Amino acid sequence: MRIRIHNKERISVITLGCSKNTVDSEILLKQLDANEIEIVHNPSALEGGTVIINTCGFIRDAKQQSLDTILQCVNAKKEGRIRQVIVMGCLSERYAKDLIDEIPDVDKYFGVNDLSNIISHLGLIYRKDLTHERLLTTPSHYAYLKISEGCDRRCAFCAIPLIRGRHRSKPAGRVLSEARNLVAHGAREIILIAQDLTSYGTDLYGRREIASLLDRMADIENLEWIRLHYAYPAGFPRDMIRVMKERENICKYLDIPFQHSSDKVLRYMRRGHSSRDNEELIDFIRQQMPEITLRTTLITGHPGEGTREFRELLRFVEKYRFERLGVFAYSEEEGTYGARKYVDTVRESTKNKRAQVLMEIQRNISNELNKNKLYRSFKVLVDGRAGESYVGRTEGDSPDVDNEVHIPVTSGNLLAGRFYSVRVTGFDDYDLTGIPE
């Protein structure tokens, strides 16, 4: 059933999950804006309007957050504070039938590729000419740019291919056009994202084209930082490192999710790379770019991980001292190879304890690395103000997930979206304090 939305009605879009969902929501918001819909960023201020929830269905905690948000909005609808609730994204793509049965008060569920259907359901006009334009929800000086969708990898623990489908690269011309448009509207930093960034181009051009894409993007005038997220280790295109090294506006920053270091666990994970492969790749990257910030994610408690394998993981972290690191406890996901083939025998308490041990090691590493930055100067992008400090980031920090630089407001009138040379005057485990030079 289509629900006619009047232009004066207010709509709020709640985005959960990763930066790829952020991009999807921004495309939706552009369509709503083109239909002259009033967009309300605070759902509690809707006063009877429509809430659209863009959900995450990747891991257990993210799914629970999505469910909790749906239920909160459904309760608000029952109380008359919201007129209708629409759910889109990964959770409803994966569990649509179950959700319809269990939470029938949601007005409509949509999957990850249903943007035009959502617009049609609302009784609005879908603008094909705006398909690749967005209404940014990030500060205007940085933006995420999705260069591909889906993934052809078959990692045992991952449901992304089930949700998002096979790997599909966006044509290079379109990527560059979007990048230029973002810069024209004020973006000074573009963060390239994908489920598998380093496979970019294999489906369109028969080869990995990420290095060529970066080289061309680096020519865009006024684009000061290009940042790379989610580079898969297996089949890593080493020519990308050459381009990163040569082009000054490509951040010396790379997010590579190694997930584990034990050969046994990596085989269970079906990652397609070994512990030796991991180490050779890290050594190569750091040899080429000693100043690089490496970010990785690891999983504890995956089937195949015993005490011995966990100790191997500890040694890996202690040896390579990643500048940025995140840890997830293994979550068995329905439909994945791991859920079908393995028995999840590691206790939840053990998974979580191992994750805590790793993060404690990482806390100490981060503290030591920050201490080495004391009294040095760094190029810092100011994101905004929080209390009595301006908050910014170095080249080695991605928004929301990495460290910050705090600059006292007494240092002067700093502007969000501007770059400053900042001298580090203090540090803690994860963040820096500094003053402009």
Coordinates of C-alpha atoms in Angstrom, one line a residue:
M1 CA 0.0 0.0 0.0
R2 CA 1.3 3.4 -0.9
I3 CA 1.1 6.1 1.7
R4 CA 0.7 9.6 0.4
I5 CA 3.1 12.1 2.0
H6 CA 2.3 15.8 1.8
N7 CA 5.2 18.1 1.2
K8 CA 4.6 19.7 4.6
E9 CA 5.0 16.5 6.5
R10 CA 8.2 16.0 8.4
I11 CA 10.5 13.0 7.9
S12 CA 13.4 11.8 10.0
V13 CA 16.0 9.3 8.9
I14 CA 17.8 7.3 11.6
T15 CA 21.0 5.7 10.4
L16 CA 22.6 2.8 12.2
G17 CA 25.7 0.8 11.4
C18 CA 28.6 1.6 9.2
S19 CA 29.6 4.5 7.0
K20 CA 28.2 2.6 3.9
N21 CA 24.8 2.9 5.5
T22 CA 25.5 6.6 6.0
V23 CA 26.0 7.0 2.3
D24 CA 22.7 5.2 1.5
S25 CA 20.8 7.4 3.9
E26 CA 22.3 10.5 2.4
I27 CA 21.1 9.4 -1.1
L28 CA 17.7 8.9 0.3
L29 CA 17.7 12.3 2.0
K30 CA 18.6 14.0 -1.3
Q31 CA 15.5 12.4 -2.9
L32 CA 13.3 13.6 0.0
D33 CA 14.8 17.1 -0.2
A34 CA 14.1 17.2 -3.9
N35 CA 10.5 16.5 -3.1
E36 CA 10.5 19.5 -0.8
I37 CA 10.0 17.3 2.3
E38 CA 11.0 18.9 5.6
I39 CA 13.8 16.8 7.1
V40 CA 14.0 16.6 10.8
H41 CA 17.3 15.4 12.2
N42 CA 16.0 14.9 15.8
P43 CA 13.2 12.2 15.7
S44 CA 11.8 13.3 19.0
A45 CA 10.8 16.6 17.3
L46 CA 8.8 15.0 14.5
E47 CA 5.4 15.7 16.0
G48 CA 3.5 13.0 14.2
G49 CA 5.7 12.7 11.1
T50 CA 7.5 9.7 9.5
V51 CA 10.6 7.9 10.8
I52 CA 12.7 5.9 8.4
I53 CA 15.2 3.6 10.1
N54 CA 18.3 2.4 8.1
T55 CA 19.3 -0.7 9.9
C56 CA 22.4 -2.8 10.4
G57 CA 22.4 -6.6 10.3
F58 CA 26.1 -7.4 10.4
I59 CA 26.8 -8.7 14.0
R60 CA 24.7 -9.5 17.0
D61 CA 25.1 -6.2 18.9
A62 CA 24.4 -4.2 15.8
K63 CA 21.2 -6.2 15.1
Q64 CA 20.1 -5.7 18.7
Q65 CA 20.6 -2.0 18.4
S66 CA 18.5 -2.0 15.2
L67 CA 15.7 -4.0 16.9
D68 CA 15.7 -1.7 19.9
T69 CA 15.4 1.4 17.7
I70 CA 12.6 -0.2 15.7
L71 CA 10.7 -1.0 18.9
Q72 CA 11.2 2.4 20.4
C73 CA 9.8 4.0 17.2
V74 CA 6.9 1.6 17.1
N75 CA 6.0 2.6 20.7
A76 CA 6.2 6.2 19.8
K77 CA 3.8 5.5 17.0
K78 CA 1.4 3.8 19.4
E79 CA 1.6 6.9 21.6
G80 CA 0.8 9.2 18.6
R81 CA 4.2 10.9 18.5
I82 CA 5.1 9.3 15.1
R83 CA 2.6 8.7 12.3
Q84 CA 4.4 5.9 10.5
V85 CA 7.6 3.8 10.8
I86 CA 9.5 2.6 7.8
V87 CA 12.4 0.2 8.1
M88 CA 15.1 -0.2 5.4
G89 CA 18.7 -1.6 5.2
C90 CA 20.6 -4.7 6.1
L91 CA 18.4 -6.0 8.9
S92 CA 15.2 -5.9 6.8
E93 CA 17.0 -7.2 3.7
R94 CA 18.1 -10.3 5.7
Y95 CA 15.2 -10.9 8.0
A96 CA 12.2 -9.3 6.3
K97 CA 9.8 -12.2 6.8
D98 CA 10.7 -12.6 10.5
L99 CA 10.4 -8.9 11.1
I100 CA 7.0 -8.7 9.5
D101 CA 5.8 -11.5 11.7
E102 CA 7.4 -10.2 14.9
I103 CA 7.0 -6.5 14.6
P104 CA 3.9 -6.0 12.4
D105 CA 3.3 -2.4 13.6
V106 CA 6.0 -1.2 11.2
D107 CA 4.3 0.2 8.2
K108 CA 6.7 -1.1 5.6
Y109 CA 10.0 -3.0 5.4
F110 CA 12.5 -2.4 2.5
G111 CA 15.9 -4.0 1.7
V112 CA 19.2 -2.5 0.8
N113 CA 18.4 -1.8 -2.9
D114 CA 14.9 -0.4 -2.6
L115 CA 15.5 3.3 -2.6
S116 CA 13.1 4.0 -5.6
N117 CA 10.5 1.8 -4.0
I118 CA 10.7 3.7 -0.7
I119 CA 10.2 7.0 -2.6
S120 CA 7.3 5.4 -4.5
H121 CA 5.7 4.1 -1.3
L122 CA 5.8 7.6 0.1
G123 CA 3.9 8.8 -2.9
L124 CA 6.8 11.0 -4.0
I125 CA 8.7 11.4 -7.3
Y126 CA 11.9 9.5 -7.7
R127 CA 14.5 11.7 -9.4
K128 CA 16.8 9.5 -11.5
D129 CA 18.9 12.5 -12.3
L130 CA 19.8 12.7 -8.6
T131 CA 20.7 9.0 -8.2
H132 CA 24.3 9.7 -7.3
E133 CA 23.8 12.9 -5.4
R134 CA 23.5 13.2 -1.6
L135 CA 22.5 15.4 1.3
L136 CA 25.4 15.0 3.6
T137 CA 24.9 14.1 7.2
T138 CA 28.6 14.5 8.0
P139 CA 30.2 18.0 8.5
S140 CA 30.5 19.5 5.0
H141 CA 34.3 19.3 5.0
Y142 CA 34.5 15.5 4.9
A143 CA 32.4 12.9 3.2
Y144 CA 32.3 9.1 2.6
L145 CA 32.4 7.9 -1.0
K146 CA 31.4 4.4 -1.8
I147 CA 33.3 3.0 -4.7
S148 CA 31.8 -0.5 -4.9
E149 CA 29.1 -2.5 -3.4
G150 CA 28.9 -6.1 -2.2
C151 CA 31.7 -8.7 -1.8
D152 CA 32.9 -11.9 -3.6
R153 CA 34.9 -13.1 -0.6
R154 CA 33.5 -16.0 1.4
C155 CA 34.8 -15.5 4.9
A156 CA 33.2 -18.0 7.2
F157 CA 32.0 -15.5 9.7
C158 CA 30.7 -12.8 7.4
A159 CA 27.1 -12.3 6.2
I160 CA 27.8 -9.3 3.9
P161 CA 27.7 -11.3 0.7
L162 CA 24.3 -12.6 1.8
I163 CA 23.0 -9.1 2.4
R164 CA 24.7 -7.0 -0.2
G165 CA 25.4 -9.5 -2.9
R166 CA 28.4 -9.9 -5.2
H167 CA 31.1 -7.3 -5.7
R168 CA 30.0 -4.5 -8.0
S169 CA 32.5 -1.7 -8.8
K170 CA 31.2 1.8 -9.6
P171 CA 32.7 3.1 -12.9
A172 CA 35.7 5.2 -12.4
G173 CA 34.2 8.2 -14.2
R174 CA 31.2 8.2 -11.9
V175 CA 33.5 7.9 -8.8
L176 CA 35.6 10.9 -10.0
S177 CA 32.4 12.9 -10.9
E178 CA 31.0 12.3 -7.4
A179 CA 34.3 13.2 -5.8
R180 CA 34.5 16.5 -7.8
N181 CA 30.9 17.3 -6.8
L182 CA 31.7 16.7 -3.1
V183 CA 34.7 18.9 -3.3
A184 CA 32.7 21.6 -5.1
H185 CA 30.3 21.6 -2.1
G186 CA 33.1 22.0 0.4
A187 CA 34.6 18.6 1.1
R188 CA 38.3 18.7 1.8
E189 CA 38.6 15.1 2.9
I190 CA 37.0 12.1 1.0
I191 CA 37.0 8.7 2.7
L192 CA 36.8 5.9 0.2
I193 CA 34.8 3.0 1.4
A194 CA 33.7 -0.4 0.2
Q195 CA 33.2 -3.9 1.5
D196 CA 36.3 -4.8 -0.4
L197 CA 38.2 -1.7 -1.5
T198 CA 41.2 -3.5 -3.0
S199 CA 39.1 -5.5 -5.5
Y200 CA 37.9 -2.4 -7.1
G201 CA 37.7 -2.7 -10.9
T202 CA 38.0 -6.5 -11.1
D203 CA 34.4 -6.9 -12.4
L204 CA 34.5 -3.9 -14.7
Y205 CA 38.0 -3.9 -16.1
G206 CA 39.3 -7.5 -15.4
R207 CA 42.0 -6.2 -13.0
R208 CA 42.4 -4.3 -9.8
E209 CA 42.2 -0.6 -10.6
I210 CA 42.3 1.1 -7.2
A211 CA 45.8 2.5 -7.8
S212 CA 44.8 4.1 -11.0
L213 CA 41.6 5.5 -9.5
L214 CA 43.6 7.0 -6.6
D215 CA 46.1 8.6 -9.0
R216 CA 43.3 10.3 -10.9
M217 CA 41.4 11.3 -7.8
A218 CA 44.5 12.9 -6.3
D219 CA 44.5 15.4 -9.2
I220 CA 41.2 17.0 -8.0
E221 CA 41.9 20.6 -7.0
N222 CA 41.2 21.5 -3.4
L223 CA 40.9 17.8 -2.3
E224 CA 43.5 17.8 0.5
W225 CA 43.0 14.3 2.0
I226 CA 41.9 11.0 0.5
R227 CA 41.5 8.3 3.1
L228 CA 41.2 4.5 2.4
H229 CA 39.0 2.1 4.4
Y230 CA 38.6 -1.7 4.3
A231 CA 41.5 -3.0 2.2
Y232 CA 41.4 -6.8 2.0
P233 CA 44.8 -8.5 2.7
A234 CA 44.6 -11.3 0.2
G235 CA 45.6 -10.3 -3.3
F236 CA 46.6 -6.8 -2.0
P237 CA 47.5 -4.5 -5.0
R238 CA 51.0 -3.3 -4.1
D239 CA 51.0 -0.7 -6.8
M240 CA 48.5 1.1 -4.6
I241 CA 51.3 1.7 -2.1
R242 CA 53.4 3.3 -4.8
V243 CA 50.6 5.8 -5.5
M244 CA 50.0 6.5 -1.9
K245 CA 53.7 7.2 -1.4
E246 CA 53.9 9.5 -4.4
R247 CA 50.7 11.6 -4.0
E248 CA 50.8 14.0 -1.0
N249 CA 47.0 14.3 -0.6
I250 CA 46.5 10.6 -0.2
C251 CA 46.6 10.0 3.6
K252 CA 49.4 7.7 4.8
Y253 CA 46.6 5.7 6.5
L254 CA 45.3 2.3 5.7
D255 CA 42.5 0.2 7.2
I256 CA 43.3 -3.5 6.7
P257 CA 41.2 -6.0 8.6
F258 CA 43.6 -8.9 9.2
Q259 CA 41.0 -10.5 11.7
H260 CA 43.6 -13.1 13.1
S261 CA 47.2 -14.2 12.9
S262 CA 46.9 -17.9 13.6
D263 CA 47.1 -20.1 10.4
K264 CA 44.6 -22.5 11.9
V265 CA 42.1 -19.8 12.7
L266 CA 42.6 -18.1 9.3
R267 CA 41.9 -21.4 7.6
Y268 CA 38.7 -21.8 9.6
M269 CA 37.8 -18.2 8.7
R270 CA 38.4 -18.9 5.0
R271 CA 40.4 -15.7 4.6
G272 CA 42.6 -16.8 1.8
H273 CA 45.8 -15.5 3.4
S274 CA 48.2 -16.9 6.0
S275 CA 50.0 -15.5 9.0
R276 CA 53.2 -15.2 6.9
D277 CA 51.2 -13.3 4.2
N278 CA 50.0 -10.9 6.9
E279 CA 53.5 -10.2 8.1
E280 CA 55.1 -9.9 4.7
L281 CA 52.4 -7.4 3.7
I282 CA 52.8 -5.3 6.9
D283 CA 56.6 -5.3 6.5
F284 CA 56.3 -4.2 2.9
I285 CA 53.9 -1.4 3.6
R286 CA 55.9 0.0 6.5
Q287 CA 59.2 -0.3 4.6
Q288 CA 57.7 1.8 1.8
M289 CA 56.0 4.2 4.1
P290 CA 57.5 4.2 7.6
E291 CA 55.2 7.1 8.6
I292 CA 52.0 5.2 7.8
T293 CA 49.1 4.7 10.2
L294 CA 47.8 1.1 10.0
R295 CA 44.4 0.3 11.4
T296 CA 43.2 -3.3 11.7
T297 CA 40.3 -5.2 13.2
L298 CA 40.6 -8.6 14.9
I299 CA 38.1 -11.3 16.0
T300 CA 38.4 -13.3 19.2
G301 CA 36.7 -16.6 19.9
H302 CA 36.2 -17.7 16.3
P303 CA 35.8 -21.5 15.9
G304 CA 39.3 -22.9 15.8
E305 CA 40.7 -20.5 18.4
G306 CA 42.0 -22.1 21.5
T307 CA 44.5 -20.9 24.0
R308 CA 47.5 -21.5 21.7
E309 CA 45.9 -19.6 18.8
F310 CA 45.0 -16.7 21.0
R311 CA 48.5 -16.5 22.3
E312 CA 49.7 -16.3 18.6
L313 CA 47.3 -13.3 18.2
L314 CA 48.7 -11.6 21.2
R315 CA 52.2 -12.0 19.9
F316 CA 51.1 -10.6 16.5
V317 CA 49.7 -7.4 18.2
E318 CA 52.7 -7.0 20.4
K319 CA 55.1 -7.4 17.5
Y320 CA 53.4 -5.1 15.0
R321 CA 52.1 -2.5 17.3
F322 CA 49.3 -1.2 15.1
E323 CA 48.6 2.5 15.4
R324 CA 44.8 1.8 15.5
L325 CA 43.1 -1.4 16.4
G326 CA 39.5 -2.7 17.1
V327 CA 38.4 -6.0 18.4
F328 CA 35.1 -7.9 18.0
A329 CA 34.0 -11.0 19.9
Y330 CA 32.9 -13.7 17.4
S331 CA 29.2 -13.7 16.7
E332 CA 27.7 -16.7 14.8
E333 CA 25.6 -15.4 11.9
E334 CA 22.8 -17.4 10.4
G335 CA 23.4 -18.5 6.8
T336 CA 27.2 -18.1 6.9
Y337 CA 29.7 -20.9 6.3
G338 CA 30.7 -20.7 9.9
A339 CA 27.2 -21.2 11.2
R340 CA 26.6 -24.1 8.9
K341 CA 29.9 -25.9 9.4
Y342 CA 31.3 -25.1 12.8
V343 CA 30.1 -25.5 16.4
D344 CA 30.5 -22.3 18.4
T345 CA 32.2 -23.8 21.4
V346 CA 34.0 -20.8 22.8
R347 CA 32.1 -19.3 25.7
E348 CA 30.9 -15.8 25.4
S349 CA 32.7 -14.8 28.6
T350 CA 36.0 -16.2 27.1
K351 CA 35.5 -14.3 23.8
N352 CA 34.9 -11.1 25.7
K353 CA 37.8 -11.6 28.1
R354 CA 40.2 -12.2 25.2
A355 CA 38.9 -9.0 23.5
Q356 CA 39.5 -7.1 26.7
V357 CA 43.0 -8.5 27.0
L358 CA 43.8 -7.4 23.4
M359 CA 42.4 -3.9 24.0
E360 CA 44.4 -3.5 27.1
I361 CA 47.6 -4.3 25.2
Q362 CA 46.5 -1.9 22.5
R363 CA 45.8 0.8 25.1
N364 CA 49.4 0.6 26.3
I365 CA 50.7 0.6 22.7
S366 CA 48.6 3.6 21.8
N367 CA 49.8 5.5 24.9
E368 CA 53.4 4.8 24.0
L369 CA 52.9 5.9 20.4
N370 CA 51.2 9.1 21.6
K371 CA 54.0 9.8 24.0
N372 CA 56.4 9.8 21.0
K373 CA 54.4 12.6 19.4
L374 CA 54.9 15.0 22.3
Y375 CA 56.2 18.4 21.2
R376 CA 56.0 17.4 17.5
S377 CA 53.9 19.3 15.0
F378 CA 51.1 17.8 12.9
K379 CA 48.7 18.9 10.2
V380 CA 45.3 18.8 11.9
L381 CA 41.8 19.1 10.4
V382 CA 39.4 20.8 12.8
D383 CA 36.0 19.0 12.9
G384 CA 34.3 21.4 15.3
R385 CA 34.1 22.4 18.9
A386 CA 33.1 20.4 22.0
G387 CA 32.9 22.3 25.3
E388 CA 36.1 24.2 25.9
S389 CA 38.1 22.5 23.1
Y390 CA 38.2 22.4 19.4
V391 CA 38.3 18.8 18.2
G392 CA 40.4 17.8 15.2
R393 CA 42.2 14.9 13.6
T394 CA 45.6 14.2 12.2
E395 CA 46.3 12.4 8.9
G396 CA 46.4 9.2 10.9
D397 CA 42.8 9.5 12.3
S398 CA 39.5 8.7 10.6
P399 CA 36.3 10.3 12.0
D400 CA 34.3 8.5 14.7
V401 CA 36.6 5.5 15.0
D402 CA 40.1 6.9 15.7
N403 CA 42.0 9.3 18.0
E404 CA 41.3 13.0 18.3
V405 CA 43.4 16.2 18.9
H406 CA 41.9 18.6 21.5
I407 CA 42.9 22.2 21.2
P408 CA 41.9 24.7 23.9
V409 CA 39.5 27.4 22.7
T410 CA 41.8 29.9 24.3
S411 CA 44.2 29.1 21.5
G412 CA 42.3 31.4 19.1
N413 CA 39.3 31.3 16.8
L414 CA 39.7 28.1 14.8
L415 CA 37.3 27.2 12.0
A416 CA 35.7 23.8 11.3
G417 CA 36.9 22.4 8.0
R418 CA 40.2 24.2 8.1
F419 CA 43.7 22.7 8.5
Y420 CA 46.2 24.0 11.1
S421 CA 49.7 23.1 12.2
V422 CA 49.3 22.0 15.8
R423 CA 52.1 21.3 18.2
V424 CA 51.4 18.5 20.6
T425 CA 51.6 19.5 24.3
G426 CA 49.9 16.6 26.0
F427 CA 48.6 13.1 25.5
D428 CA 46.6 10.3 27.0
D429 CA 45.9 6.7 25.9
Y430 CA 44.2 7.6 22.7
D431 CA 44.0 11.4 22.3
L432 CA 46.4 14.3 21.9
T433 CA 46.3 17.9 23.2
G434 CA 48.0 20.7 21.3
I435 CA 48.2 24.3 20.4
P436 CA 48.3 26.0 16.9
E437 CA 51.6 27.2 15.7

